[in-house]
Coordinates of C-alpha atoms and ligand atoms in Angstrom, one line a residue:
M1 CA 16.6 -1.1 -18.9
R2 CA 17.0 -2.4 -15.3
G3 CA 14.6 -5.0 -13.7
R4 CA 14.6 -5.5 -9.7
F5 CA 12.5 -8.0 -7.6
L6 CA 10.5 -5.7 -5.0
T7 CA 8.5 -7.8 -3.0
S8 CA 6.2 -11.0 -2.6
A9 CA 3.0 -10.7 -1.1
S10 CA -0.2 -13.0 -0.5
S11 CA -2.7 -10.3 -0.4
A12 CA -3.4 -6.6 -1.5
N13 CA -3.1 -5.7 2.2
G14 CA 0.1 -6.9 2.8
M15 CA 1.8 -4.8 0.0
P16 CA 3.3 -1.2 0.4
D17 CA 3.0 1.5 -1.8
F18 CA 5.6 1.5 -4.5
G19 CA 5.3 4.9 -5.5
M20 CA 5.2 4.0 -8.9
P21 CA 2.4 3.0 -11.4
E22 CA 1.4 -0.5 -10.9
I23 CA 0.3 -3.1 -13.6
A24 CA -0.6 -7.0 -13.0
F25 CA 0.1 -9.8 -15.2
A26 CA -3.0 -12.3 -15.3
G27 CA -3.9 -15.4 -17.4
R28 CA -4.4 -18.9 -17.2
S29 CA -1.8 -21.0 -15.3
N30 CA 1.1 -22.0 -17.6
V31 CA -0.1 -19.3 -20.4
G32 CA 3.7 -17.7 -19.9
K33 CA 3.1 -14.7 -17.5
S34 CA 6.4 -15.4 -15.8
S35 CA 8.4 -15.9 -18.7
L36 CA 7.0 -12.8 -20.5
L37 CA 7.8 -10.5 -17.4
G38 CA 11.4 -12.2 -17.3
E39 CA 11.8 -11.1 -21.0
I40 CA 10.6 -7.5 -20.1
L41 CA 12.9 -7.4 -17.5
R42 CA 15.8 -8.9 -19.6
Q43 CA 16.3 -11.0 -16.6
P44 CA 14.7 -14.6 -17.1
K45 CA 16.2 -15.7 -13.9
L46 CA 14.7 -13.2 -11.6
V47 CA 11.1 -14.4 -12.4
R48 CA 10.6 -18.1 -11.7
T49 CA 8.8 -19.9 -14.3
S50 CA 8.0 -23.8 -14.8
R51 CA 6.8 -26.3 -17.4
T52 CA 4.4 -27.5 -14.8
P53 CA 1.3 -25.1 -13.9
G54 CA 0.8 -23.7 -10.9
R55 CA 4.3 -22.3 -10.2
T56 CA 3.6 -18.4 -9.3
Q57 CA 1.8 -18.9 -5.9
L58 CA 2.4 -15.3 -4.6
L59 CA 1.9 -11.8 -5.9
N60 CA 5.5 -11.4 -6.7
V61 CA 6.2 -7.6 -7.7
F62 CA 9.2 -6.4 -9.9
S63 CA 10.0 -2.8 -10.8
L64 CA 11.2 -1.9 -14.4
D65 CA 13.5 0.9 -14.4
D66 CA 12.2 1.8 -11.1
E67 CA 9.4 3.5 -13.2
L68 CA 6.9 0.9 -13.3
A69 CA 5.7 -2.0 -10.5
L70 CA 4.8 -5.0 -12.5
V71 CA 3.1 -7.7 -10.5
D72 CA 3.3 -11.3 -11.6
L73 CA -0.1 -13.0 -10.4
P74 CA -0.7 -16.7 -9.9
G75 CA -2.3 -18.1 -12.6
Y76 CA -5.9 -19.2 -12.7
G77 CA -7.9 -22.3 -14.1
Y78 CA -5.4 -25.0 -13.3
A79 CA -7.2 -28.2 -12.5
K80 CA -4.4 -30.1 -11.0
L81 CA -3.9 -28.3 -7.8
S82 CA -6.1 -29.5 -5.1
K83 CA -9.5 -27.7 -4.6
K84 CA -8.4 -26.0 -1.9
Q85 CA -5.0 -24.8 -3.1
R86 CA -6.9 -23.3 -6.4
A87 CA -9.6 -22.0 -4.0
C88 CA -6.8 -20.0 -2.2
L89 CA -4.9 -18.7 -5.5
D90 CA -8.2 -17.6 -7.1
I91 CA -8.9 -15.7 -3.9
M92 CA -5.5 -14.1 -3.9
V93 CA -5.8 -13.2 -7.3
T94 CA -9.3 -11.6 -7.8
G95 CA -8.9 -10.1 -4.3
Y96 CA -5.7 -8.0 -5.4
L97 CA -7.4 -7.2 -8.6
K98 CA -10.7 -5.7 -6.7
E99 CA -8.9 -4.2 -3.7
R100 CA -5.3 -3.1 -4.5
V101 CA -6.1 0.7 -5.1
G102 CA -2.7 1.4 -6.7
L103 CA -3.7 -0.9 -9.7
L104 CA -3.8 0.8 -12.9
G105 CA -4.2 -1.7 -15.5
V106 CA -3.7 -5.4 -16.2
V107 CA -2.0 -7.1 -19.1
Q108 CA -4.2 -10.1 -19.9
L109 CA -2.4 -13.0 -21.5
L110 CA -4.0 -15.4 -23.9
D111 CA -2.1 -18.5 -25.7
A112 CA -1.9 -17.9 -29.4
R113 CA -2.9 -21.5 -30.0
R114 CA -6.2 -21.2 -28.1
E115 CA -9.4 -22.0 -30.0
R116 CA -11.8 -20.2 -27.8
V117 CA -11.7 -17.7 -24.7
S118 CA -12.6 -19.3 -21.8
E119 CA -15.1 -18.3 -19.2
A120 CA -12.1 -17.3 -16.5
D121 CA -10.6 -15.5 -18.9
R122 CA -13.9 -13.5 -19.8
A123 CA -14.4 -13.4 -15.9
I124 CA -11.4 -11.7 -15.2
A125 CA -11.2 -9.3 -18.3
E126 CA -14.7 -8.0 -17.0
M127 CA -13.5 -7.7 -13.5
V128 CA -10.8 -5.4 -14.8
V129 CA -12.8 -3.3 -17.1
G130 CA -15.7 -3.2 -14.8
S131 CA -13.3 -1.7 -11.9
S132 CA -12.0 1.0 -14.6
R133 CA -8.7 -0.3 -14.9
R134 CA -7.1 -0.7 -18.0
L135 CA -7.0 -3.7 -20.1
L136 CA -4.0 -4.8 -22.3
L137 CA -4.4 -7.9 -24.4
V138 CA -1.5 -10.1 -25.1
I139 CA -1.4 -13.1 -27.3
T140 CA 1.8 -15.0 -26.4
K141 CA 3.7 -18.0 -27.5
S142 CA 3.3 -16.5 -30.8
D143 CA 6.5 -18.7 -31.8
L144 CA 4.2 -21.7 -31.8
I145 CA 1.8 -20.9 -34.5
P146 CA 2.9 -20.3 -38.2
K147 CA 3.9 -16.7 -39.2
N148 CA 0.9 -16.6 -41.6
Q149 CA -1.8 -17.4 -38.7
R150 CA -0.5 -14.9 -36.2
I151 CA -3.0 -11.7 -37.0
Q152 CA -6.0 -13.8 -38.0
Q153 CA -5.6 -15.5 -34.5
S154 CA -5.4 -12.0 -32.8
R155 CA -8.3 -10.6 -34.4
R156 CA -10.0 -13.7 -33.7
I157 CA -9.2 -13.6 -29.8
E158 CA -10.0 -10.0 -29.8
K159 CA -13.3 -10.5 -31.2
D160 CA -14.4 -13.4 -28.8
L161 CA -12.9 -11.8 -25.8
G162 CA -14.6 -8.4 -26.8
V163 CA -12.0 -6.0 -26.7
P164 CA -11.5 -3.4 -29.7
V165 CA -9.6 -4.8 -32.8
R166 CA -6.1 -4.1 -33.5
T167 CA -5.4 -3.9 -30.0
A168 CA -3.8 -7.1 -28.8
I169 CA 0.0 -7.4 -28.9
L170 CA 1.5 -10.6 -30.2
C171 CA 4.3 -11.7 -28.1
S172 CA 6.9 -14.8 -27.3
A173 CA 9.1 -14.8 -24.4
R174 CA 11.0 -17.3 -26.6
T175 CA 11.8 -14.9 -29.7
G176 CA 11.6 -11.6 -27.7
E177 CA 8.5 -11.0 -30.4
G178 CA 6.3 -7.9 -29.4
R179 CA 8.5 -7.1 -26.1
D180 CA 9.5 -3.5 -26.8
E181 CA 5.6 -2.7 -28.2
L182 CA 4.1 -4.1 -24.9
V183 CA 6.6 -1.8 -22.8
R184 CA 5.5 0.8 -24.9
A185 CA 2.0 0.3 -24.2
M186 CA 2.3 -0.1 -20.4
R187 CA 4.5 3.2 -20.4
E188 CA 1.8 4.9 -22.5
L189 CA -1.0 3.5 -20.4
A190 CA 0.9 4.5 -17.3
A191 CA 1.5 7.9 -18.9
I192 CA 5.2 8.3 -18.5
Ligands
GTP201 N1 7.4 -21.8 -26.9 C1 7.0 -21.1 -25.8 N2 7.2 -21.4 -24.6 C2 6.8 -20.6 -23.7 C3 6.6 -19.2 -24.0 N3 6.4 -18.5 -22.5 C4 6.5 -19.4 -21.6 N4 6.2 -20.8 -22.3 C5 6.7 -21.9 -21.7 O1 5.5 -22.3 -21.0 C6 5.7 -22.9 -19.7 C7 5.0 -22.0 -18.8 O2 5.5 -20.4 -18.5 P1 5.4 -19.7 -17.2 O3 6.0 -18.5 -17.5 O4 6.2 -20.5 -15.8 O5 4.1 -19.6 -17.1 P2 3.1 -19.2 -16.1 O6 1.9 -18.3 -16.9 O7 3.8 -17.7 -15.2 O8 2.4 -20.3 -15.2 P3 1.6 -20.1 -13.6 O9 2.9 -19.3 -12.9 O10 1.6 -21.3 -13.3 O11 0.4 -19.1 -13.5 C8 7.2 -23.0 -19.4 O12 7.5 -24.1 -20.0 C9 7.7 -22.0 -20.7 O13 8.9 -22.3 -20.8 C10 6.9 -18.5 -25.0 O14 6.6 -17.3 -25.6 N5 7.1 -19.4 -26.2
MG202 MG1 3.9 -18.0 -12.9

């Protein structure tokens, strides 16, 4: 299992062809995209994370085993950045999702503690599905809710987002829960 940093870019145009299937990680700011990616690559320090939302400000690309290109996207919906900064990051994310030809699928992260799916989450899911890309739903930070609520919460979020039941993967970057299952699902999606 080998994780490697490939490149950072500010738009799809600035990205080379990596010669491997490409999957992006999307979700609200601070939901834990970078942390989960670090756990997937088994190299937490390779992927920058932060307690303060708005950490990831570029499209950062890593490879897993030189087989999959995994893109850490900036988060959306963080109100404390300036309007201009937020607009800039939103354009980067939506532009990439719309224009990146080699993009096969998106792992969308939702916080296990969330009561309701936000409009921004819904818009991203629709954009992914509408452009014929595969969507994998990950419910993350599972360590922060009691064990007996995890399954119920996954079913609730699946229903709210409108994805098929029992397709969400429960994950935690802290405990490693779901990591292997997610890697399996991504490999399956990429047919490798
Ligand atoms: N308890 C717990 N905390 C987590 C988990 N994943 C991430 N965190 C924490 O959540 C905060 C945000 O994590 P990041 O990985 O930087 O989140 P992000 O989605 O990449 O954020 P942006 O880059 O700002 O969009 C950090 O303080 C992490 O330590 C998890 O599975 N469990
Ligand atoms: Mg990040």
